[in-house]
Coordinates of C-alpha atoms in Angstrom, one line a residue:
M1 CA -54.7 68.8 -145.2
T2 CA -51.9 71.0 -146.5
D3 CA -50.6 71.2 -150.1
G4 CA -47.5 69.4 -148.6
D5 CA -49.6 66.7 -147.2
H6 CA -51.3 66.2 -150.6
A7 CA -48.0 65.9 -152.4
A8 CA -46.7 63.4 -149.9
T9 CA -49.9 61.3 -150.1
A10 CA -49.6 61.4 -154.1
A11 CA -46.0 60.5 -153.9
E12 CA -46.7 57.5 -151.5
A13 CA -49.5 56.4 -153.9
V14 CA -47.5 56.5 -157.1
A15 CA -44.5 54.9 -155.4
H16 CA -46.8 52.0 -154.4
R17 CA -48.1 51.6 -157.9
L18 CA -44.6 51.9 -159.5
R19 CA -43.3 49.4 -157.1
Q20 CA -46.1 47.0 -158.0
D21 CA -45.5 47.3 -161.7
I22 CA -41.6 46.8 -161.4
V23 CA -42.1 43.7 -159.1
A24 CA -44.9 42.3 -161.5
G25 CA -42.4 42.8 -164.5
D26 CA -44.9 45.2 -166.2
L27 CA -42.0 47.6 -166.2
A28 CA -39.4 45.5 -167.7
P29 CA -36.0 45.2 -166.2
A30 CA -33.4 47.7 -167.3
A31 CA -36.2 49.8 -169.0
K32 CA -35.8 53.6 -169.0
L33 CA -38.2 55.4 -166.7
R34 CA -38.8 58.6 -168.6
L35 CA -40.8 61.4 -166.7
R36 CA -43.2 62.1 -169.6
D37 CA -44.2 58.5 -170.0
L38 CA -44.7 58.0 -166.2
V39 CA -46.8 61.2 -166.0
E40 CA -49.1 59.9 -168.6
R41 CA -49.1 56.2 -167.2
Y42 CA -50.1 57.1 -163.7
G43 CA -51.8 60.7 -164.1
I44 CA -49.7 62.5 -161.8
G45 CA -47.5 65.6 -161.8
T46 CA -43.8 65.7 -161.9
T47 CA -43.1 66.7 -158.4
P48 CA -44.8 63.9 -156.5
L49 CA -43.3 61.6 -159.3
R50 CA -40.0 62.7 -158.7
E51 CA -40.3 62.1 -155.0
A52 CA -41.8 58.6 -155.5
L53 CA -38.9 57.8 -157.9
S54 CA -36.5 59.0 -155.1
R55 CA -38.0 56.7 -152.7
L56 CA -37.8 53.7 -154.7
V57 CA -34.1 54.5 -155.6
A58 CA -33.6 54.3 -151.7
E59 CA -35.5 51.0 -151.6
G60 CA -33.5 49.6 -154.5
F61 CA -36.4 49.2 -156.9
V62 CA -35.3 52.0 -159.2
N63 CA -31.8 53.0 -160.3
G64 CA -31.0 56.9 -160.4
E65 CA -28.4 57.6 -163.0
G66 CA -27.6 61.2 -162.5
Q67 CA -28.2 63.3 -165.6
K68 CA -29.4 60.1 -167.4
G69 CA -32.5 59.9 -165.3
F70 CA -34.1 56.7 -163.9
S71 CA -34.3 53.1 -164.9
V72 CA -35.6 49.7 -163.6
P73 CA -32.8 47.7 -162.3
P74 CA -31.7 44.9 -164.2
V75 CA -32.1 41.3 -163.1
T76 CA -28.8 39.6 -162.5
R77 CA -27.5 36.4 -161.0
A78 CA -25.2 38.3 -158.6
H79 CA -28.2 40.3 -157.2
L80 CA -30.5 37.4 -156.9
L81 CA -27.9 35.4 -154.9
D82 CA -27.1 38.5 -152.7
I83 CA -30.6 39.0 -151.7
T84 CA -31.3 35.2 -151.3
R85 CA -28.3 34.8 -148.9
T86 CA -29.1 38.0 -147.1
R87 CA -32.7 36.8 -146.7
Q88 CA -31.6 33.5 -145.4
M89 CA -29.4 35.2 -142.8
L90 CA -32.2 37.5 -141.6
E91 CA -35.5 35.8 -141.8
P92 CA -34.8 32.8 -139.9
E93 CA -33.5 35.1 -137.0
A94 CA -36.7 37.1 -137.1
L95 CA -38.5 33.7 -136.8
R96 CA -36.4 32.7 -133.9
L97 CA -37.3 35.8 -132.1
A98 CA -41.0 35.4 -133.1
M99 CA -41.0 32.0 -131.7
Q100 CA -39.7 33.3 -128.3
A101 CA -42.1 36.2 -128.1
G102 CA -45.1 34.7 -129.8
D103 CA -48.5 34.6 -128.1
A104 CA -51.9 33.3 -129.2
A105 CA -52.6 36.1 -131.5
W106 CA -49.3 35.3 -133.4
E107 CA -50.3 31.6 -133.5
D108 CA -53.8 32.4 -134.8
G109 CA -52.2 34.7 -137.5
I110 CA -50.0 31.7 -138.8
V111 CA -52.8 29.3 -138.9
A112 CA -55.1 31.8 -140.7
S113 CA -52.5 32.9 -143.2
L114 CA -51.6 29.1 -144.0
S115 CA -55.4 28.3 -144.5
L116 CA -55.6 31.2 -147.0
L117 CA -52.4 30.1 -148.7
K118 CA -53.5 26.6 -149.0
R119 CA -56.8 27.5 -150.6
E120 CA -54.8 29.6 -153.1
I121 CA -52.7 26.8 -154.0
E122 CA -55.6 24.6 -154.6
R123 CA -57.2 26.8 -157.3
R124 CA -53.8 27.6 -158.9
D125 CA -53.5 29.0 -162.4
P126 CA -49.8 29.8 -162.6
A127 CA -50.0 31.6 -166.1
N128 CA -52.8 33.9 -165.0
P129 CA -51.4 37.2 -163.9
A130 CA -54.5 37.9 -161.6
W131 CA -53.9 34.6 -159.8
Q132 CA -50.2 35.3 -159.6
D133 CA -51.1 38.6 -157.8
S134 CA -53.4 36.8 -155.5
Y135 CA -51.0 34.0 -154.8
E136 CA -48.0 36.3 -154.1
A137 CA -50.2 38.3 -151.7
K138 CA -51.2 35.2 -149.8
H139 CA -47.7 33.8 -149.8
H140 CA -46.3 37.0 -148.5
R141 CA -48.9 37.1 -145.8
F142 CA -47.8 33.8 -144.5
H143 CA -44.3 34.7 -144.3
R144 CA -45.1 37.9 -142.6
A145 CA -47.3 36.0 -140.0
L146 CA -44.2 33.7 -139.2
V147 CA -42.1 36.7 -138.1
A148 CA -45.0 38.9 -136.8
A149 CA -44.1 38.5 -133.2
C150 CA -40.4 39.4 -133.6
P151 CA -40.0 42.6 -131.4
L152 CA -37.3 44.0 -133.8
R153 CA -39.3 46.1 -136.3
S154 CA -36.3 47.0 -138.3
L155 CA -35.4 43.4 -138.8
T156 CA -38.9 42.5 -139.9
G157 CA -38.8 45.4 -142.2
F158 CA -35.6 44.3 -143.9
C159 CA -37.1 40.9 -144.3
D160 CA -40.2 42.4 -146.0
E161 CA -38.1 44.4 -148.3
L162 CA -36.0 41.3 -149.3
Y163 CA -39.2 39.3 -149.8
V164 CA -40.5 41.8 -152.4
Q165 CA -37.2 42.0 -154.1
M166 CA -37.0 38.2 -154.5
T167 CA -40.8 38.4 -155.8
R168 CA -39.5 40.5 -158.8
Y169 CA -37.3 37.7 -160.0
R170 CA -40.3 35.1 -159.8
R171 CA -42.7 37.5 -161.5
V172 CA -40.4 38.6 -164.3
M173 CA -40.9 35.3 -165.9
K174 CA -44.7 36.0 -166.2
T175 CA -45.4 32.7 -164.3
V176 CA -45.0 31.1 -160.8
L177 CA -42.5 28.3 -160.8
V178 CA -43.2 26.2 -157.8
D179 CA -43.1 22.4 -157.1
W180 CA -46.9 22.1 -156.5
N181 CA -46.6 18.7 -155.2
R182 CA -44.6 20.0 -152.3
A183 CA -46.0 23.5 -152.0
T184 CA -48.6 22.8 -149.3
P185 CA -46.5 20.3 -147.3
V186 CA -43.6 22.7 -147.1
H187 CA -45.8 25.6 -145.7
E188 CA -47.5 23.3 -143.3
N189 CA -44.3 22.0 -142.0
L190 CA -42.9 25.6 -141.6
A191 CA -46.0 26.4 -139.6
T192 CA -45.9 23.3 -137.5
L193 CA -42.3 23.9 -136.5
A194 CA -42.9 27.5 -135.7
L195 CA -45.9 26.7 -133.6
A196 CA -43.9 24.1 -131.8
R197 CA -41.2 26.4 -131.0
D198 CA -38.7 24.1 -132.5
E199 CA -36.2 26.8 -133.1
A200 CA -33.3 25.1 -134.8
T201 CA -35.5 22.9 -137.2
A202 CA -37.7 25.7 -138.0
M203 CA -34.8 28.1 -138.9
A204 CA -33.2 25.5 -141.0
A205 CA -36.4 24.7 -143.0
L206 CA -37.1 28.4 -143.5
R207 CA -33.5 28.9 -144.8
E208 CA -34.0 26.0 -147.3
H209 CA -37.4 27.2 -148.4
I210 CA -36.1 30.7 -149.1
G211 CA -33.3 29.1 -151.2
T212 CA -35.9 27.4 -153.6
T213 CA -36.7 30.8 -155.4
A214 CA -33.0 30.9 -156.7
D215 CA -33.1 27.2 -157.3
H216 CA -36.1 27.7 -159.7
V217 CA -35.2 31.0 -161.2
L218 CA -31.4 30.8 -161.9
P219 CA -31.7 28.2 -164.6
V220 CA -34.7 29.8 -166.3
L221 CA -33.1 33.4 -166.3
F222 CA -29.6 32.6 -166.6
G223 CA -29.2 29.3 -168.2
P224 CA -28.9 25.7 -167.2
D225 CA -25.8 26.2 -165.0
G226 CA -27.6 29.2 -163.4
Q227 CA -24.8 31.6 -164.8
D228 CA -25.8 34.9 -166.1
P229 CA -25.0 34.8 -170.0
R230 CA -23.4 38.3 -169.5
D231 CA -20.7 36.7 -167.3
L232 CA -19.8 34.2 -169.9
P233 CA -16.7 34.7 -172.0

């Protein structure tokens, strides 16, 4: 492996860790990302660190501010609504294409991921960061399984990025706000509709499910009317 390969691998590894810390809220919204602090935090040199930050700027997880350096993007009502509506447009379409192309392996993936998610819901501990990590991983796996048979890799890639962006809004509150009485039935219904190839109903159910994140987060982060306090007169 060449020095360039080592640098690329190091940049990829630290980009992954940075992304995780930003999504989990360990690096707070709007926080400055000073190179000397990050070098110490992640034990990496400045060259791969700068490359990692540039990657995350392109993905929307870091703001590049020219001479001012880098920072964690703030959480805003406008951004949450933007990614929610975009995801509501893209992910149901990816599901529709997956239902048309899905085979037995796709079906098995949905069933297996649903089983893991249900088990995680049963042992829930919403205020525990370790459980939050595990729940988010299982929930993400389920959504990936739903669209796994979609033949458009760019589309599923966009869906994946938007999912992670929305996860950040849930995690920044340091808990998981979910109606636990409905969590299992909602995901069981999504799986049933997908496996039945009921395209219209499955797409509508997924669109509604995606909207629940905004429904839960907006009042908590931005007030009872869901408005960002910075937008108020």
